[in-house]
DNA sequence: GCCGTTTTCGGCCCGACTGTTTTCAGTCG
């Protein structure tokens, strides 16, 4: 555990979990709730919409729910000095290898400590060697079974460093649901957990099944032909592992109690904890079986009835994160979240028009894309190829290329769109322009006049300090033709962290100057991230949805952008391209 | 250690599964 002034949220979460584990091992009863508090603070850090260090910079650390006086003061010390005397003291005497072992599913604090102290191992790989030699099975409290479980778990941890992107998880879940419904005893099957909440990445896949024959349903589940092994199987739940080390958990419940099951396992954990705490204060106890009132269990076949019993409106799964939705559901003021059918156009598409860019070109022709957009019932789309390569062309050559593109789109509008489209009325001539490190654009200023409007985005120098990066972006947005900041954090899920920005400053600039932030619907981006969408919506910033398609089939990814928008509490009004062509032309003028 | 639609003190979510045990501890979601 390395402490330092520049700890990221992930590292801080790891640290706080280590502190929780340390307290757990000290084993004093009074520590019980302190342990939970540290675990909650770790979760809070992990889910925070901004870097904790930035919040600390702004004096807002304590505004993060779960971080109070004490933890904030320790973090303050870390950000100032690079260490915390208190945290160092708490972890003192505990072997560092322990914390590494705890990353293996099935190994918690106590198991880790026992393994490290009794086997004298110093790393995860040493544990693996010891287990292979049969040394673990000989320890008190361990046996052959737990030894082989540990080995399997280590093996799977190696393969499973990445969370799945939403479309892949959805495909897995779809196949399993189809398999479950083949069994006549299964009445219903639905996705649960982060998949049902449509989070951008999904860990384990959870599935709910309604049946009066749980044993048979679970037996059918573990016979799933594509599984690589069965992890566990009880009377109410079972887990299997798919190739690629994807874990699938299945939960069953009779149809008359299915609503409670759906609610319970859809989560999020934080939503459920907050909900149960609220219920407890009102004399009710919640579980996956229903709502207990004065010792009597009430069952619910639907989630709507479950929430109704608590005196609140049904909460859309996408916003069940305990960030205010419970209070809002109680006062019947939940947002009317944007839906796919509200979308009237796609504002980021790359065609195969040869614009001689240094980035990637699209693969489908403009006509094929327009045909696809027409099928989707869109009123308009924008072609937003990357700017022509700056190094390979002089200014005049760039202007010539952009003139050619402008003419091509004009022709498209006058002929193809007019004569062959049912719903599409206009194709916008746009461009995705690189923001240079010093804040300029990578096309000559005069070339901007050839466009209807422009997107700007960052494709280089990702590691700039927050204030310089913010300046860089704002100076690019200042060009009148520039309307949209595309994939604003430039993150790539599982590959690259996003850039650092002062969001409040960006939000303020956007609202004052009618600039828009994009929700990029490309599944490996989903950028803005949902938590930032929430902040942007609160700040009154208007957002655009674009698929960043490089092929006509990519247009259908819009649904994933909708998921992000919904998770950020965006309503129809918050999204620019829910507007009609007339309105949007005005907004982009 | 955190927090407030009973509370600034006194609470703090709920249950399943497994292995190694003989009634439970540890872990997970």
Coordinates of C-alpha atoms (C1' of nucleotides) in Angstrom, one line a residue:
Chain A
X1 CA 0.0 0.0 0.0
X2 CA 1.8 3.1 -1.3
X3 CA 0.5 6.4 0.0
X4 CA 1.1 9.6 -1.9
X5 CA 0.0 13.2 -2.6
X6 CA -1.5 12.2 -6.0
X7 CA -3.5 9.2 -5.1
X8 CA -6.4 8.5 -7.5
X9 CA -9.9 7.6 -6.3
X10 CA -9.2 3.9 -7.1
X11 CA -6.1 4.0 -5.0
X12 CA -7.8 5.8 -2.1
X13 CA -10.6 3.2 -2.2
X14 CA -8.1 0.5 -2.0
X15 CA -6.4 2.2 0.9
X16 CA -9.7 2.7 2.8
X17 CA -10.6 -0.9 2.3
X18 CA -7.2 -1.9 3.7
X19 CA -7.9 0.3 6.7
X20 CA -11.2 -1.4 7.1
X21 CA -9.5 -4.8 7.0
X22 CA -7.0 -3.7 9.5
X23 CA -9.6 -2.7 12.0
X24 CA -11.4 -6.0 11.3
X25 CA -8.4 -7.9 12.3
X26 CA -8.0 -6.0 15.5
X27 CA -11.3 -7.6 16.2
X28 CA -12.7 -5.2 18.8
X29 CA -16.5 -5.2 18.9
X30 CA -16.6 -1.4 19.0
X31 CA -14.8 -1.4 15.7
X32 CA -17.7 -3.1 13.9
X33 CA -19.3 0.0 12.6
X34 CA -16.1 1.8 12.0
X35 CA -15.2 -1.1 9.6
X36 CA -18.5 -0.5 7.8
X37 CA -17.9 3.2 7.7
X38 CA -14.5 2.7 6.1
X39 CA -15.9 0.3 3.6
X40 CA -18.7 2.8 2.8
X41 CA -16.1 5.6 2.4
X42 CA -14.1 3.4 0.1
X43 CA -17.2 2.8 -2.1
X44 CA -18.0 6.5 -2.0
X45 CA -14.5 7.3 -3.3
X46 CA -14.8 4.8 -6.0
X47 CA -18.1 6.1 -7.2
X48 CA -17.3 9.8 -6.8
X49 CA -18.0 11.9 -9.9
X50 CA -14.8 13.9 -9.5
X51 CA -11.3 13.0 -8.3
X52 CA -11.3 13.3 -4.5
X53 CA -8.1 15.3 -4.8
X54 CA -9.9 17.9 -6.9
X55 CA -12.7 18.0 -4.4
X56 CA -10.2 18.5 -1.7
X57 CA -8.6 21.3 -3.7
X58 CA -12.0 23.0 -3.7
X59 CA -12.6 22.3 0.0
X60 CA -15.5 20.0 -0.8
X61 CA -14.2 16.6 0.4
X62 CA -16.7 16.4 3.3
X63 CA -19.6 16.8 0.8
X64 CA -19.0 13.3 -0.4
X65 CA -21.5 11.1 1.5
X66 CA -19.7 8.6 3.6
X67 CA -16.6 10.8 4.1
X68 CA -16.9 12.7 7.4
X69 CA -14.8 14.7 9.7
X70 CA -12.3 12.0 10.5
X71 CA -11.6 10.4 7.2
X72 CA -11.5 13.8 5.5
X73 CA -8.8 15.0 7.9
X74 CA -6.7 11.9 7.2
X75 CA -7.1 12.4 3.4
X76 CA -6.2 16.1 3.9
X77 CA -3.0 15.0 5.5
X78 CA -2.3 12.6 2.6
X79 CA -2.9 15.2 -0.1
X80 CA -0.7 17.8 1.8
X81 CA 2.2 15.6 3.0
X82 CA 1.9 12.4 1.0
X83 CA 1.1 10.2 4.0
X84 CA -1.1 9.8 7.0
X85 CA 0.4 9.0 10.4
X86 CA -2.9 7.5 11.6
X87 CA -3.4 5.2 8.6
X88 CA 0.3 4.1 8.8
X89 CA -0.2 3.3 12.4
X90 CA -3.4 1.3 11.8
X91 CA -1.8 -0.8 9.2
X92 CA 1.5 -1.2 11.1
X93 CA 2.3 -4.8 11.9
X94 CA 0.1 -6.2 9.2
X95 CA 2.0 -7.8 6.3
X96 CA 1.5 -6.0 3.0
X97 CA 1.1 -9.3 1.1
X98 CA -2.3 -9.7 2.9
X99 CA -3.9 -6.9 1.0
X100 CA -2.8 -8.4 -2.3
X101 CA -4.3 -11.7 -1.3
X102 CA -7.6 -10.0 -0.5
X103 CA -8.1 -9.1 -4.1
X104 CA -8.8 -12.8 -4.8
X105 CA -12.6 -13.5 -4.5
X106 CA -13.2 -15.8 -1.5
X107 CA -10.2 -14.5 0.4
X108 CA -11.2 -11.8 3.0
X109 CA -9.2 -10.2 5.7
X110 CA -9.1 -13.1 8.1
X111 CA -8.3 -15.7 5.5
X112 CA -5.6 -13.5 4.1
X113 CA -4.0 -12.8 7.4
X114 CA -4.0 -16.5 8.4
X115 CA -2.4 -17.5 5.1
X116 CA 0.3 -14.9 5.2
X117 CA 1.2 -15.5 8.9
X118 CA 1.1 -19.3 8.9
X119 CA 2.7 -19.9 5.5
X120 CA 5.1 -17.0 5.6
X121 CA 4.3 -16.1 2.1
X122 CA 5.0 -12.6 0.7
X123 CA 2.9 -12.4 -2.5
X124 CA 0.0 -13.8 -4.4
X125 CA 2.3 -15.9 -6.6
X126 CA 3.9 -17.4 -3.5
X127 CA 0.4 -18.4 -2.3
X128 CA -0.2 -20.0 -5.6
X129 CA 3.0 -22.1 -5.3
X130 CA 2.2 -23.0 -1.7
X131 CA -1.3 -24.2 -2.6
X132 CA 0.0 -26.2 -5.5
X133 CA 2.4 -28.0 -3.1
X134 CA -0.6 -28.8 -0.9
X135 CA 0.6 -26.6 2.0
X136 CA -2.7 -24.7 2.4
X137 CA -4.8 -27.8 3.0
X138 CA -2.7 -28.7 6.0
X139 CA -3.6 -25.5 7.9
X140 CA -6.2 -25.5 10.6
X141 CA -9.6 -24.4 9.2
X142 CA -8.5 -25.2 5.7
X143 CA -9.0 -28.4 3.7
X144 CA -8.4 -29.9 0.3
X145 CA -11.5 -28.2 -1.0
X146 CA -10.7 -24.7 0.1
X147 CA -7.2 -25.2 -1.3
X148 CA -8.4 -26.0 -4.7
X149 CA -11.0 -23.2 -4.5
X150 CA -8.2 -20.8 -3.8
X151 CA -6.2 -22.0 -6.8
X152 CA -9.2 -21.8 -9.2
X153 CA -10.0 -18.3 -7.9
X154 CA -6.4 -17.1 -8.4
X155 CA -6.5 -18.5 -11.9
X156 CA -9.8 -16.7 -12.7
X157 CA -8.6 -13.5 -11.2
X158 CA -5.7 -13.5 -13.7
X159 CA -8.2 -13.7 -16.6
X160 CA -10.7 -11.4 -15.2
X161 CA -9.0 -8.0 -14.8
X162 CA -11.5 -6.2 -17.0
X163 CA -15.2 -5.5 -16.6
X164 CA -17.3 -6.3 -19.7
X165 CA -18.7 -3.6 -21.9
X166 CA -22.4 -3.3 -21.7
X167 CA -23.3 -4.8 -25.1
X168 CA -21.2 -7.9 -24.4
X169 CA -22.8 -8.5 -21.0
X170 CA -26.2 -7.9 -22.6
X171 CA -25.5 -10.6 -25.2
X172 CA -24.4 -13.1 -22.6
X173 CA -27.5 -12.4 -20.5
X174 CA -29.8 -12.7 -23.5
X175 CA -28.4 -16.1 -24.4
X176 CA -28.9 -17.4 -20.8
X177 CA -32.4 -15.9 -20.5
X178 CA -33.3 -17.7 -23.7
X179 CA -31.9 -20.9 -22.3
X180 CA -33.8 -20.6 -19.1
X181 CA -37.1 -19.9 -20.9
X182 CA -36.7 -23.2 -22.8
X183 CA -37.7 -24.9 -19.5
X184 CA -41.5 -24.9 -19.2
X185 CA -41.3 -24.4 -15.4
X186 CA -39.6 -21.0 -15.9
X187 CA -42.3 -18.3 -16.1
X188 CA -40.0 -15.3 -16.4
X189 CA -36.4 -14.4 -16.6
X190 CA -34.8 -11.0 -16.4
X191 CA -31.3 -9.4 -16.1
X192 CA -30.4 -7.9 -12.7
X193 CA -27.7 -5.9 -11.1
X194 CA -25.5 -3.5 -13.0
X195 CA -26.7 -4.9 -16.3
X196 CA -30.3 -4.0 -15.6
X197 CA -29.2 -0.6 -14.3
X198 CA -27.4 -0.3 -17.7
X199 CA -24.1 0.7 -16.2
X200 CA -21.3 1.3 -18.7
X201 CA -19.4 -1.8 -17.6
X202 CA -20.7 -4.9 -16.0
X203 CA -18.9 -7.3 -13.7
X204 CA -20.8 -10.5 -12.9
X205 CA -24.0 -11.2 -14.8
X206 CA -27.1 -11.7 -12.5
X207 CA -30.3 -13.2 -13.7
X208 CA -33.7 -13.5 -12.0
X209 CA -36.1 -16.3 -12.6
X210 CA -39.7 -16.6 -11.6
X211 CA -40.8 -20.2 -11.0
X212 CA -42.7 -22.4 -8.6
X213 CA -40.1 -25.1 -9.1
X214 CA -36.8 -23.6 -7.9
X215 CA -34.9 -26.8 -7.7
X216 CA -35.7 -27.8 -11.2
X217 CA -34.9 -24.3 -12.5
X218 CA -31.5 -24.2 -10.8
X219 CA -30.8 -27.7 -12.1
X220 CA -31.6 -26.5 -15.6
X221 CA -29.4 -23.4 -15.2
X222 CA -26.3 -25.3 -14.2
X223 CA -26.7 -27.5 -17.3
X224 CA -26.2 -24.4 -19.5
X225 CA -24.3 -25.8 -22.4
X226 CA -21.7 -23.0 -22.7
X227 CA -20.6 -23.0 -19.1
X228 CA -17.0 -23.8 -18.2
X229 CA -17.8 -24.9 -14.6
X230 CA -20.3 -24.6 -11.8
X231 CA -19.2 -22.3 -9.0
X232 CA -21.9 -23.0 -6.4
X233 CA -25.4 -24.3 -6.3
X234 CA -27.9 -24.0 -3.4
X235 CA -31.7 -24.2 -3.1
X236 CA -32.2 -20.6 -4.0
X237 CA -29.2 -19.4 -6.0
X238 CA -26.5 -20.9 -8.2
X239 CA -23.4 -19.5 -10.0
X240 CA -21.6 -20.7 -13.1
X241 CA -18.5 -19.5 -14.8
X242 CA -18.5 -19.0 -18.6
X243 CA -15.5 -19.1 -20.9
X244 CA -13.6 -15.9 -20.5
X245 CA -14.1 -16.2 -16.7
X246 CA -17.4 -14.4 -16.7
X247 CA -19.5 -15.3 -13.6
X248 CA -23.3 -15.7 -13.9
X249 CA -25.4 -15.8 -10.8
X250 CA -29.0 -16.9 -11.0
X251 CA -31.7 -16.2 -8.3
X252 CA -35.1 -17.8 -8.2
X253 CA -38.4 -16.9 -6.6
X254 CA -42.0 -17.9 -7.0
X255 CA -44.0 -15.5 -9.3
X256 CA -46.0 -14.0 -6.4
X257 CA -42.8 -12.8 -4.8
X258 CA -40.9 -12.0 -8.0
X259 CA -41.1 -8.2 -7.5
X260 CA -39.1 -8.3 -4.3
X261 CA -36.5 -10.5 -6.0
X262 CA -36.1 -8.1 -8.9
X263 CA -35.9 -5.2 -6.6
X264 CA -33.4 -6.8 -4.3
X265 CA -30.9 -8.0 -6.8
X266 CA -31.2 -5.0 -9.2
X267 CA -29.5 -3.0 -6.5
X268 CA -27.4 -0.9 -6.4
X269 CA -26.1 -2.0 -3.1
X270 CA -26.2 1.7 -2.0
X271 CA -29.8 2.1 -3.2
X272 CA -30.8 -1.0 -1.3
X273 CA -29.0 -0.1 1.9
X274 CA -30.6 3.4 1.9
X275 CA -34.0 1.9 1.1
X276 CA -33.8 -0.6 4.0
X277 CA -32.7 2.0 6.4
X278 CA -35.6 4.1 5.4
X279 CA -38.0 1.1 5.7
X280 CA -36.6 0.2 9.1
X281 CA -37.5 3.7 10.4
X282 CA -41.0 3.2 9.3
X283 CA -41.4 -0.2 10.9
X284 CA -40.7 -2.3 7.8
X285 CA -37.9 -4.8 7.0
X286 CA -37.0 -5.4 3.4
X287 CA -35.5 -8.5 1.8
X288 CA -35.6 -10.4 -1.5
X289 CA -38.7 -12.2 -0.2
X290 CA -40.8 -9.1 0.4
X291 CA -41.6 -6.5 3.1
X292 CA -41.9 -7.7 6.7
X293 CA -44.3 -5.5 8.8
X294 CA -44.7 -6.5 12.4
X295 CA -43.2 -9.9 11.7
X296 CA -45.6 -10.6 8.8
X297 CA -44.2 -11.0 5.3
X298 CA -45.9 -9.1 2.5
X299 CA -45.2 -10.5 -1.0
X300 CA -45.1 -8.5 -4.2
X301 CA -45.4 -9.9 -7.7
X302 CA -44.2 -6.6 -9.2
X303 CA -41.6 -4.0 -8.3
X304 CA -44.2 -1.2 -8.7
X305 CA -46.2 -2.7 -5.8
X306 CA -43.1 -3.1 -3.7
X307 CA -42.1 0.5 -4.0
X308 CA -45.7 1.6 -3.6
X309 CA -45.9 -0.2 -0.2
X310 CA -42.9 2.0 0.9
X311 CA -44.9 5.1 -0.1
X312 CA -42.8 5.9 -3.2
X313 CA -43.0 5.8 -7.0
X314 CA -41.3 3.0 -8.9
X315 CA -37.7 4.1 -9.4
X316 CA -36.2 3.4 -12.9
X317 CA -33.3 0.9 -12.5
X318 CA -30.8 3.3 -14.2
X319 CA -30.9 5.8 -11.3
X320 CA -30.9 3.4 -8.3
X321 CA -27.6 4.6 -6.9
X322 CA -28.7 6.4 -3.7
X323 CA -27.9 9.8 -5.1
X324 CA -31.2 11.4 -4.2
X325 CA -33.7 9.1 -6.1
X326 CA -35.3 7.7 -2.9
X327 CA -36.1 11.2 -1.6
X328 CA -37.4 12.1 -5.0
X329 CA -39.5 9.0 -5.3
X330 CA -41.1 9.7 -1.9
X331 CA -42.2 13.2 -3.1
X332 CA -43.3 11.8 -6.5
X333 CA -40.9 14.1 -8.3
X334 CA -38.8 11.5 -10.2
X335 CA -37.5 12.8 -13.5
X336 CA -39.1 11.8 -16.8
X337 CA -36.0 10.2 -18.2
X338 CA -35.2 10.5 -21.9
X339 CA -36.0 7.5 -24.1
X340 CA -34.7 6.2 -27.4
X341 CA -37.9 7.2 -29.2
X342 CA -37.3 10.8 -28.3
X343 CA -34.1 11.0 -30.4
X344 CA -34.5 12.7 -33.8
X345 CA -31.0 12.5 -35.2
X346 CA -27.4 11.3 -34.7
X347 CA -24.9 14.1 -34.3
X348 CA -21.6 12.2 -34.7
X349 CA -21.1 9.9 -37.7
X350 CA -18.0 9.2 -39.8
X351 CA -18.6 8.2 -43.5
X352 CA -16.0 6.8 -45.9
X353 CA -15.6 10.2 -47.7
X354 CA -11.9 10.3 -48.2
X355 CA -11.0 13.4 -46.1
X356 CA -7.3 12.3 -45.8
X357 CA -7.4 12.3 -42.1
X358 CA -4.7 11.1 -39.7
X359 CA -7.3 9.4 -37.7
X360 CA -9.7 6.6 -38.7
X361 CA -12.1 7.0 -41.6
X362 CA -15.6 5.5 -41.7
X363 CA -16.4 2.3 -43.6
X364 CA -19.8 3.1 -45.0
X365 CA -20.8 5.5 -47.8
X366 CA -22.7 8.6 -47.0
X367 CA -25.7 7.2 -48.9
X368 CA -25.7 3.9 -47.0
X369 CA -25.6 5.8 -43.7
X370 CA -28.4 8.1 -44.7
X371 CA -30.5 5.1 -45.7
X372 CA -29.9 3.6 -42.3
X373 CA -30.8 6.8 -40.5
X374 CA -34.0 6.9 -42.6
X375 CA -34.9 3.4 -41.4
X376 CA -34.4 4.6 -37.8
X377 CA -36.9 7.5 -38.5
X378 CA -34.3 10.2 -37.9
X379 CA -35.0 13.7 -39.2
X380 CA -31.3 14.7 -39.5
X381 CA -27.8 13.4 -39.1
X382 CA -24.4 15.0 -39.1
X383 CA -21.3 13.8 -40.9
X384 CA -18.4 14.5 -38.6
X385 CA -15.3 13.0 -40.2
X386 CA -12.0 13.8 -38.5
X387 CA -10.2 16.8 -39.8
X388 CA -7.7 16.3 -42.7
X389 CA -4.3 15.4 -41.5
X390 CA -2.4 18.6 -40.5
X391 CA 1.1 17.2 -41.2
X392 CA 0.3 16.0 -44.7
X393 CA -1.4 19.0 -46.1
X394 CA -0.9 22.7 -46.3
X395 CA -3.7 25.1 -45.4
X396 CA -5.0 25.5 -49.0
X397 CA -5.1 21.7 -49.4
X398 CA -7.2 21.3 -46.2
X399 CA -9.6 24.0 -47.5
X400 CA -9.9 22.2 -50.9
X401 CA -10.7 18.9 -49.2
X402 CA -13.3 20.5 -47.1
X403 CA -14.8 22.3 -50.1
X404 CA -15.1 18.9 -51.8
X405 CA -16.9 17.5 -48.8
X406 CA -19.2 20.5 -48.6
X407 CA -20.2 20.0 -52.2
X408 CA -20.7 16.3 -51.7
X409 CA -23.1 16.9 -48.8
X410 CA -25.0 19.6 -50.7
X411 CA -25.5 17.2 -53.5
X412 CA -26.6 14.5 -51.1
X413 CA -29.2 16.9 -49.6
X414 CA -30.6 18.1 -52.9
X415 CA -30.8 14.7 -54.6
X416 CA -30.7 11.6 -52.5
X417 CA -32.3 13.0 -49.3
X418 CA -35.0 14.8 -51.2
X419 CA -35.9 11.9 -53.5
X420 CA -35.3 8.8 -51.5
X421 CA -35.8 9.5 -47.8
X422 CA -39.0 9.2 -45.8
X423 CA -38.0 10.8 -42.6
X424 CA -34.5 12.3 -43.1
X425 CA -34.8 15.9 -44.2
X426 CA -31.3 17.2 -43.7
X427 CA -27.7 16.1 -43.5
X428 CA -25.4 18.5 -41.7
X429 CA -21.9 19.1 -42.9
X430 CA -19.8 18.9 -39.8
X431 CA -16.3 17.9 -38.7
X432 CA -14.7 16.4 -35.6
X433 CA -11.6 18.7 -35.1
X434 CA -8.6 17.9 -32.9
X435 CA -7.9 20.4 -30.1
X436 CA -4.2 21.1 -30.2
X437 CA -2.3 21.1 -26.9
X438 CA -2.2 24.9 -26.7
X439 CA -6.0 25.1 -27.4
X440 CA -6.0 25.9 -31.1
X441 CA -7.8 23.9 -33.8
X442 CA -6.1 21.7 -36.3
X443 CA -7.7 23.3 -39.3
X444 CA -7.2 26.9 -40.5
X445 CA -9.8 29.3 -39.1
X446 CA -11.1 30.2 -42.6
X447 CA -12.0 26.6 -43.2
X448 CA -14.5 26.7 -40.4
X449 CA -16.8 28.8 -42.6
X450 CA -17.3 25.8 -44.9
X451 CA -19.0 23.9 -42.1
X452 CA -22.6 24.0 -40.7
X453 CA -21.1 23.5 -37.3
X454 CA -18.1 21.7 -35.7
X455 CA -17.3 19.2 -33.0
X456 CA -14.0 19.5 -31.1
X457 CA -12.3 16.7 -29.2
X458 CA -9.0 15.7 -27.7
X459 CA -6.9 13.0 -29.4
X460 CA -3.4 13.9 -28.0
X461 CA -1.6 15.2 -24.9
X462 CA -4.1 13.5 -22.6
X463 CA -1.9 14.0 -19.5
X464 CA -2.2 17.7 -18.9
X465 CA -2.8 19.3 -15.5
X466 CA -6.4 20.1 -14.8
X467 CA -6.3 23.9 -15.1
X468 CA -4.3 23.9 -18.3
X469 CA -6.5 21.2 -19.8
X470 CA -9.6 23.3 -18.9
X471 CA -8.2 26.4 -20.6
X472 CA -7.2 24.3 -23.6
X473 CA -10.8 23.1 -24.0
X474 CA -12.4 26.4 -23.4
X475 CA -10.2 28.2 -26.0
X476 CA -11.3 25.6 -28.6
X477 CA -15.0 26.0 -27.7
X478 CA -14.6 29.8 -28.1
X479 CA -14.7 29.5 -31.9
X480 CA -18.2 30.5 -33.0
X481 CA -18.6 27.5 -35.4
X482 CA -17.7 25.1 -32.6
X483 CA -20.8 23.9 -30.9
X484 CA -20.1 20.5 -29.4
X485 CA -17.3 19.1 -27.2
X486 CA -17.2 15.5 -28.3
X487 CA -16.3 12.6 -26.0
X488 CA -15.2 15.1 -23.4
X489 CA -13.1 12.9 -21.0
X490 CA -11.5 11.0 -23.9
X491 CA -11.6 7.9 -21.8
X492 CA -11.5 4.4 -23.2
X493 CA -13.2 1.9 -21.0
X494 CA -10.7 -0.7 -19.7
X495 CA -7.9 1.0 -21.5
X496 CA -7.4 4.7 -20.6
X497 CA -8.5 7.0 -17.8
X498 CA -10.2 10.2 -18.8
X499 CA -8.5 13.6 -18.8
X500 CA -8.7 16.0 -15.9
X501 CA -11.0 18.9 -16.3
X502 CA -12.5 21.5 -14.0
X503 CA -16.1 20.6 -14.8
X504 CA -17.8 23.5 -13.1
X505 CA -15.8 25.9 -15.2
X506 CA -16.7 23.9 -18.4
X507 CA -20.4 23.8 -17.4
X508 CA -20.5 27.5 -16.8
X509 CA -18.8 28.2 -20.1
X510 CA -21.3 25.9 -22.0
X511 CA -24.4 27.4 -20.5
X512 CA -23.3 31.0 -21.0
X513 CA -22.1 30.5 -24.6
X514 CA -24.6 27.9 -25.9
X515 CA -22.0 25.1 -26.3
X516 CA -23.0 21.5 -25.8
X517 CA -21.3 18.5 -24.3
X518 CA -21.6 15.2 -26.1
X519 CA -22.6 11.8 -24.7
X520 CA -20.7 9.6 -27.0
X521 CA -22.6 6.4 -27.4
X522 CA -19.7 4.2 -28.7
X523 CA -19.8 1.3 -26.2
X524 CA -16.0 1.5 -25.4
X525 CA -16.3 5.3 -24.7
X526 CA -19.7 6.1 -23.2
X527 CA -18.4 9.6 -22.6
X528 CA -19.5 11.8 -20.8
X529 CA -19.6 9.3 -18.0
X530 CA -23.0 9.0 -16.3
X531 CA -21.9 10.7 -13.1
X532 CA -20.7 13.8 -15.0
X533 CA -23.9 13.8 -17.0
X534 CA -25.7 14.1 -13.7
X535 CA -23.6 17.1 -12.7
X536 CA -24.0 18.7 -16.2
X537 CA -27.8 18.3 -16.1
X538 CA -27.9 19.9 -12.7
X539 CA -25.8 22.8 -14.0
X540 CA -28.3 23.3 -16.9
X541 CA -25.9 22.2 -19.6
X542 CA -27.5 20.8 -22.8
X543 CA -26.1 17.6 -24.1
X544 CA -26.0 16.0 -27.6
X545 CA -26.1 12.3 -28.3
X546 CA -23.8 10.9 -31.0
X547 CA -22.9 7.3 -31.9
X548 CA -19.4 8.1 -33.3
X549 CA -20.3 5.5 -35.9
X550 CA -17.6 4.4 -38.3
X551 CA -20.0 2.0 -40.0
X552 CA -23.7 2.2 -40.8
X553 CA -24.4 -0.6 -38.3
X554 CA -23.0 1.6 -35.5
X555 CA -26.1 3.9 -35.6
X556 CA -27.9 1.4 -33.5
X557 CA -25.5 2.0 -30.6
X558 CA -27.6 5.1 -29.8
X559 CA -29.4 3.0 -27.1
X560 CA -26.2 2.8 -25.1
X561 CA -25.9 6.6 -25.1
X562 CA -29.5 6.7 -23.9
X563 CA -28.5 4.4 -21.0
X564 CA -25.8 6.9 -20.0
X565 CA -28.2 9.9 -20.3
X566 CA -30.8 8.1 -18.2
X567 CA -28.3 7.2 -15.6
X568 CA -27.4 10.9 -15.5
X569 CA -31.1 11.8 -14.9
X570 CA -31.3 13.5 -18.3
X571 CA -34.8 14.3 -19.5
X572 CA -35.9 14.9 -23.1
X573 CA -35.4 18.6 -22.7
X574 CA -31.7 18.2 -21.6
X575 CA -30.8 16.5 -24.9
X576 CA -30.3 18.7 -27.9
X577 CA -31.1 16.1 -30.6
X578 CA -34.6 15.4 -29.3
X579 CA -35.4 18.7 -30.9
X580 CA -37.0 18.9 -34.4
X581 CA -34.9 20.0 -37.3
X582 CA -36.2 23.5 -37.2
X583 CA -35.3 23.9 -33.5
X584 CA -31.9 22.3 -33.9
X585 CA -30.9 24.4 -36.8
X586 CA -31.5 27.4 -34.7
X587 CA -29.5 26.0 -31.8
X588 CA -26.5 25.2 -34.0
X589 CA -26.6 28.5 -35.9
Chain B
dG1 C1' -16.5 6.5 11.8
dC2 C1' -20.9 8.5 9.8
dC3 C1' -25.2 10.7 10.1
dG4 C1' -30.2 13.0 10.8
dT5 C1' -38.5 13.2 7.6
dT6 C1' -38.2 10.3 15.3
dT7 C1' -32.1 11.4 16.6
dT8 C1' -26.2 16.1 17.4
dC9 C1' -26.6 10.7 20.5
dG10 C1' -27.4 6.3 19.5
dG11 C1' -28.2 3.9 16.1
dC12 C1' -26.1 1.5 11.9
dC13 C1' -29.4 -3.8 5.8
dC14 C1' -30.4 -8.6 5.1
dG15 C1' -29.7 -13.1 3.7
dA16 C1' -27.3 -17.1 0.9
dC17 C1' -23.7 -20.4 0.4
dT18 C1' -19.5 -23.1 1.6
dG19 C1' -16.2 -25.6 4.2
dT20 C1' -14.9 -27.3 8.2
dT21 C1' -17.3 -27.8 11.7
dT22 C1' -21.0 -30.4 15.1
dT23 C1' -23.3 -24.9 15.5
dC24 C1' -20.5 -21.5 13.1
dA25 C1' -17.2 -18.3 10.8
dG26 C1' -16.0 -16.1 6.7
dT27 C1' -17.2 -14.1 2.5
dC28 C1' -20.1 -12.2 -0.9
dG29 C1' -23.7 -9.4 -3.1

